[in-house]
Amino acid sequence: MKRAKVSVGMINHHFGGKDALYRACLDEFAEIRLRALDRFLAPPSSTTELIVRMKLLISELLDLHLAHPEVVAILLRDVNAAEIWGPELERKLYEFTPRLARFFAEARKLGMLRADVDPLVVASAIYMSLSALLQADSHRARVSGASLRDEKTRTKLIDQLIDVVLYGALPR
């Protein structure tokens, strides 16, 4: 509280306590992520459009996560904290992957993904890859000097993530 220069009384007055402030921060973050999904996940009209939408979405999500490292740290720390979050916040935080899966299901219906591909697996692979890339970014920066904050590194990682998830890593 001292570092934020905020009194407990003000937090209690505006939020009803520290737990409610915690939930409010996570709720706002979850809402921003869901709005990003809504902006980018209209059914694609081509494979090229699908790839462009994914790159734009991932780039925006990286911006969001990098701009709020403290919220990301809380999410990573409390990943199994549904009892603290409450059911509504838990739904918002975990809605990302099912919405992304619905986008890929629509792309599969349109013939842009193989019929045997599970959209939830594709969505989960992207979500988990993003989580791992974000979690390892400070380590990557210290060890190699490359960071998601660097446009060249970021573009390369996004391009490769989409390429590997959608086309695989084996030679074509």
mmCIF file of C-alpha atoms in Angstrom:
data_model
loop_
_atom_site.group_PDB
_atom_site.id
_atom_site.type_symbol
_atom_site.label_atom_id
_atom_site.label_comp_id
_atom_site.label_asym_id
_atom_site.label_seq_id
_atom_site.Cartn_x
_atom_site.Cartn_y
_atom_site.Cartn_z
ATOM 1 C CA MET A 1 0.000 0.000 0.000
ATOM 2 C CA LYS A 2 2.874 2.334 0.810
ATOM 3 C CA ARG A 3 4.475 1.949 -2.640
ATOM 4 C CA ALA A 4 1.157 2.764 -4.307
ATOM 5 C CA LYS A 5 0.642 5.661 -1.874
ATOM 6 C CA VAL A 6 -2.915 4.490 -1.254
ATOM 7 C CA SER A 7 -4.525 3.940 2.088
ATOM 8 C CA VAL A 8 -6.398 0.793 3.036
ATOM 9 C CA GLY A 9 -9.349 3.034 3.838
ATOM 10 C CA MET A 10 -9.511 4.308 0.241
ATOM 11 C CA ILE A 11 -9.368 0.760 -1.116
ATOM 12 C CA ASN A 12 -12.140 -0.282 1.263
ATOM 13 C CA HIS A 13 -14.197 2.779 0.304
ATOM 14 C CA HIS A 14 -13.888 2.288 -3.470
ATOM 15 C CA PHE A 15 -13.676 -1.489 -3.732
ATOM 16 C CA GLY A 16 -14.842 -2.974 -0.438
ATOM 17 C CA GLY A 17 -11.425 -4.448 0.372
ATOM 18 C CA LYS A 18 -8.205 -5.802 -1.111
ATOM 19 C CA ASP A 19 -9.837 -8.957 -2.465
ATOM 20 C CA ALA A 20 -12.369 -6.889 -4.378
ATOM 21 C CA LEU A 21 -9.582 -4.665 -5.771
ATOM 22 C CA TYR A 22 -7.727 -7.815 -6.841
ATOM 23 C CA ARG A 23 -10.824 -9.108 -8.634
ATOM 24 C CA ALA A 24 -11.507 -5.699 -10.221
ATOM 25 C CA CYS A 25 -7.995 -5.569 -11.704
ATOM 26 C CA LEU A 26 -8.299 -9.069 -13.136
ATOM 27 C CA ASP A 27 -11.840 -8.427 -14.360
ATOM 28 C CA GLU A 28 -10.790 -5.335 -16.323
ATOM 29 C CA PHE A 29 -7.856 -7.235 -17.837
ATOM 30 C CA ALA A 30 -10.134 -10.133 -18.829
ATOM 31 C CA GLU A 31 -12.637 -7.727 -20.407
ATOM 32 C CA ILE A 32 -9.910 -6.069 -22.500
ATOM 33 C CA ARG A 33 -8.737 -9.486 -23.752
ATOM 34 C CA LEU A 34 -12.278 -10.505 -24.671
ATOM 35 C CA ARG A 35 -12.852 -7.233 -26.541
ATOM 36 C CA ALA A 36 -9.672 -7.916 -28.547
ATOM 37 C CA LEU A 37 -11.070 -11.323 -29.477
ATOM 38 C CA ASP A 38 -14.337 -9.738 -30.567
ATOM 39 C CA ARG A 39 -12.474 -7.284 -32.832
ATOM 40 C CA PHE A 40 -10.373 -9.900 -34.613
ATOM 41 C CA LEU A 41 -12.373 -13.100 -34.658
ATOM 42 C CA ALA A 42 -15.037 -12.522 -37.277
ATOM 43 C CA PRO A 43 -15.238 -15.520 -39.617
ATOM 44 C CA PRO A 44 -12.364 -15.252 -42.120
ATOM 45 C CA SER A 45 -13.038 -15.231 -45.855
ATOM 46 C CA SER A 46 -9.684 -16.794 -46.763
ATOM 47 C CA THR A 47 -6.675 -18.511 -45.226
ATOM 48 C CA THR A 48 -4.691 -15.327 -45.733
ATOM 49 C CA GLU A 49 -7.293 -13.370 -43.778
ATOM 50 C CA LEU A 50 -7.274 -16.016 -41.029
ATOM 51 C CA ILE A 51 -3.489 -15.654 -40.684
ATOM 52 C CA VAL A 52 -3.629 -11.848 -40.722
ATOM 53 C CA ARG A 53 -6.366 -11.830 -38.065
ATOM 54 C CA MET A 54 -4.324 -14.187 -35.877
ATOM 55 C CA LYS A 55 -1.178 -12.056 -36.229
ATOM 56 C CA LEU A 56 -3.084 -8.876 -35.347
ATOM 57 C CA LEU A 57 -4.770 -10.538 -32.382
ATOM 58 C CA ILE A 58 -1.528 -11.983 -31.038
ATOM 59 C CA SER A 59 0.272 -8.676 -31.463
ATOM 60 C CA GLU A 60 -2.456 -6.808 -29.582
ATOM 61 C CA LEU A 61 -2.494 -9.414 -26.825
ATOM 62 C CA LEU A 62 1.286 -9.203 -26.470
ATOM 63 C CA ASP A 63 0.965 -5.410 -26.169
ATOM 64 C CA LEU A 64 -1.687 -5.810 -23.482
ATOM 65 C CA HIS A 65 0.257 -8.375 -21.494
ATOM 66 C CA LEU A 66 3.554 -6.491 -21.749
ATOM 67 C CA ALA A 67 1.845 -3.253 -20.669
ATOM 68 C CA HIS A 68 0.455 -4.930 -17.528
ATOM 69 C CA PRO A 69 3.180 -7.234 -16.200
ATOM 70 C CA GLU A 70 1.823 -7.033 -12.664
ATOM 71 C CA VAL A 71 -1.566 -8.422 -13.736
ATOM 72 C CA VAL A 72 0.123 -11.155 -15.776
ATOM 73 C CA ALA A 73 2.238 -12.050 -12.721
ATOM 74 C CA ILE A 74 -0.941 -12.350 -10.638
ATOM 75 C CA LEU A 75 -2.588 -14.542 -13.279
ATOM 76 C CA LEU A 76 0.441 -16.816 -13.512
ATOM 77 C CA ARG A 77 0.759 -17.011 -9.742
ATOM 78 C CA ASP A 78 -2.934 -17.657 -9.126
ATOM 79 C CA VAL A 79 -3.754 -19.774 -12.165
ATOM 80 C CA ASN A 80 -5.671 -22.225 -9.987
ATOM 81 C CA ALA A 81 -7.372 -19.624 -7.811
ATOM 82 C CA ALA A 82 -10.965 -19.983 -8.973
ATOM 83 C CA GLU A 83 -12.166 -19.931 -5.363
ATOM 84 C CA ILE A 84 -10.640 -16.451 -4.996
ATOM 85 C CA TRP A 85 -11.801 -15.198 -8.372
ATOM 86 C CA GLY A 86 -15.411 -16.294 -8.185
ATOM 87 C CA PRO A 87 -17.341 -17.970 -11.023
ATOM 88 C CA GLU A 88 -17.966 -14.882 -13.192
ATOM 89 C CA LEU A 89 -14.336 -13.775 -13.227
ATOM 90 C CA GLU A 90 -13.174 -17.350 -13.758
ATOM 91 C CA ARG A 91 -15.470 -17.615 -16.792
ATOM 92 C CA LYS A 92 -14.100 -14.369 -18.249
ATOM 93 C CA LEU A 93 -10.494 -15.380 -17.702
ATOM 94 C CA TYR A 94 -10.974 -18.793 -19.298
ATOM 95 C CA GLU A 95 -13.306 -17.666 -22.094
ATOM 96 C CA PHE A 96 -10.329 -16.779 -24.293
ATOM 97 C CA THR A 97 -9.555 -20.317 -25.470
ATOM 98 C CA PRO A 98 -13.159 -21.408 -26.203
ATOM 99 C CA ARG A 99 -13.783 -18.213 -28.223
ATOM 100 C CA LEU A 100 -10.592 -18.747 -30.188
ATOM 101 C CA ALA A 101 -11.635 -22.387 -30.706
ATOM 102 C CA ARG A 102 -14.992 -21.239 -32.131
ATOM 103 C CA PHE A 103 -13.079 -19.058 -34.618
ATOM 104 C CA PHE A 104 -11.036 -22.070 -35.717
ATOM 105 C CA ALA A 105 -14.174 -24.237 -35.866
ATOM 106 C CA GLU A 106 -15.702 -21.726 -38.268
ATOM 107 C CA ALA A 107 -12.483 -21.712 -40.326
ATOM 108 C CA ARG A 108 -12.613 -25.528 -40.407
ATOM 109 C CA LYS A 109 -16.227 -25.418 -41.654
ATOM 110 C CA LEU A 110 -15.073 -23.075 -44.417
ATOM 111 C CA GLY A 111 -12.357 -25.538 -45.430
ATOM 112 C CA MET A 112 -9.424 -23.490 -44.106
ATOM 113 C CA LEU A 113 -8.393 -26.145 -41.577
ATOM 114 C CA ARG A 114 -8.249 -29.895 -42.041
ATOM 115 C CA ALA A 115 -11.448 -31.687 -41.039
ATOM 116 C CA ASP A 116 -9.552 -33.858 -38.520
ATOM 117 C CA VAL A 117 -8.080 -30.865 -36.656
ATOM 118 C CA ASP A 118 -9.656 -30.136 -33.279
ATOM 119 C CA PRO A 119 -10.205 -26.355 -33.057
ATOM 120 C CA LEU A 120 -9.771 -26.473 -29.278
ATOM 121 C CA VAL A 121 -6.317 -28.015 -29.666
ATOM 122 C CA VAL A 122 -5.281 -25.270 -32.114
ATOM 123 C CA ALA A 123 -6.662 -22.555 -29.820
ATOM 124 C CA SER A 124 -4.995 -24.110 -26.783
ATOM 125 C CA ALA A 125 -1.658 -24.399 -28.604
ATOM 126 C CA ILE A 126 -1.745 -20.694 -29.429
ATOM 127 C CA TYR A 127 -2.864 -19.660 -25.943
ATOM 128 C CA MET A 128 -0.304 -21.810 -24.153
ATOM 129 C CA SER A 129 2.458 -20.732 -26.533
ATOM 130 C CA LEU A 130 1.645 -17.088 -25.883
ATOM 131 C CA SER A 131 1.666 -17.712 -22.143
ATOM 132 C CA ALA A 132 5.068 -19.410 -22.353
ATOM 133 C CA LEU A 133 6.520 -16.681 -24.593
ATOM 134 C CA LEU A 134 5.358 -13.987 -22.178
ATOM 135 C CA GLN A 135 6.527 -15.862 -19.116
ATOM 136 C CA ALA A 136 10.001 -16.399 -20.588
ATOM 137 C CA ASP A 137 10.435 -12.921 -22.071
ATOM 138 C CA SER A 138 12.519 -11.369 -19.291
ATOM 139 C CA HIS A 139 14.750 -14.459 -19.215
ATOM 140 C CA ARG A 140 15.061 -14.403 -23.033
ATOM 141 C CA ALA A 141 16.017 -10.733 -22.898
ATOM 142 C CA ARG A 142 18.705 -11.336 -20.261
ATOM 143 C CA VAL A 143 20.195 -14.365 -22.000
ATOM 144 C CA SER A 144 19.929 -13.463 -25.680
ATOM 145 C CA GLY A 145 19.068 -9.762 -25.713
ATOM 146 C CA ALA A 146 15.897 -10.564 -27.676
ATOM 147 C CA SER A 147 12.552 -9.488 -26.243
ATOM 148 C CA LEU A 148 8.922 -9.364 -27.315
ATOM 149 C CA ARG A 149 9.251 -5.612 -26.820
ATOM 150 C CA ASP A 150 11.607 -5.555 -29.827
ATOM 151 C CA GLU A 151 9.569 -5.340 -33.046
ATOM 152 C CA LYS A 152 11.884 -7.591 -35.056
ATOM 153 C CA THR A 153 11.927 -10.334 -32.405
ATOM 154 C CA ARG A 154 8.194 -10.010 -31.866
ATOM 155 C CA THR A 155 7.367 -10.263 -35.581
ATOM 156 C CA LYS A 156 9.594 -13.317 -35.977
ATOM 157 C CA LEU A 157 8.026 -15.062 -32.964
ATOM 158 C CA ILE A 158 4.464 -14.295 -34.081
ATOM 159 C CA ASP A 159 5.146 -15.459 -37.643
ATOM 160 C CA GLN A 160 6.774 -18.673 -36.445
ATOM 161 C CA LEU A 161 4.071 -19.359 -33.861
ATOM 162 C CA ILE A 162 1.325 -19.082 -36.479
ATOM 163 C CA ASP A 163 3.342 -21.083 -39.016
ATOM 164 C CA VAL A 164 4.134 -23.933 -36.608
ATOM 165 C CA VAL A 165 0.627 -24.131 -35.144
ATOM 166 C CA LEU A 166 -1.153 -24.006 -38.493
ATOM 167 C CA TYR A 167 1.323 -25.884 -40.717
ATOM 168 C CA GLY A 168 3.548 -27.864 -38.357
ATOM 169 C CA ALA A 169 7.309 -27.923 -38.012
ATOM 170 C CA LEU A 170 8.059 -30.676 -40.500
ATOM 171 C CA PRO A 171 9.371 -29.806 -43.971
ATOM 172 C CA ARG A 172 6.616 -29.369 -46.521
#
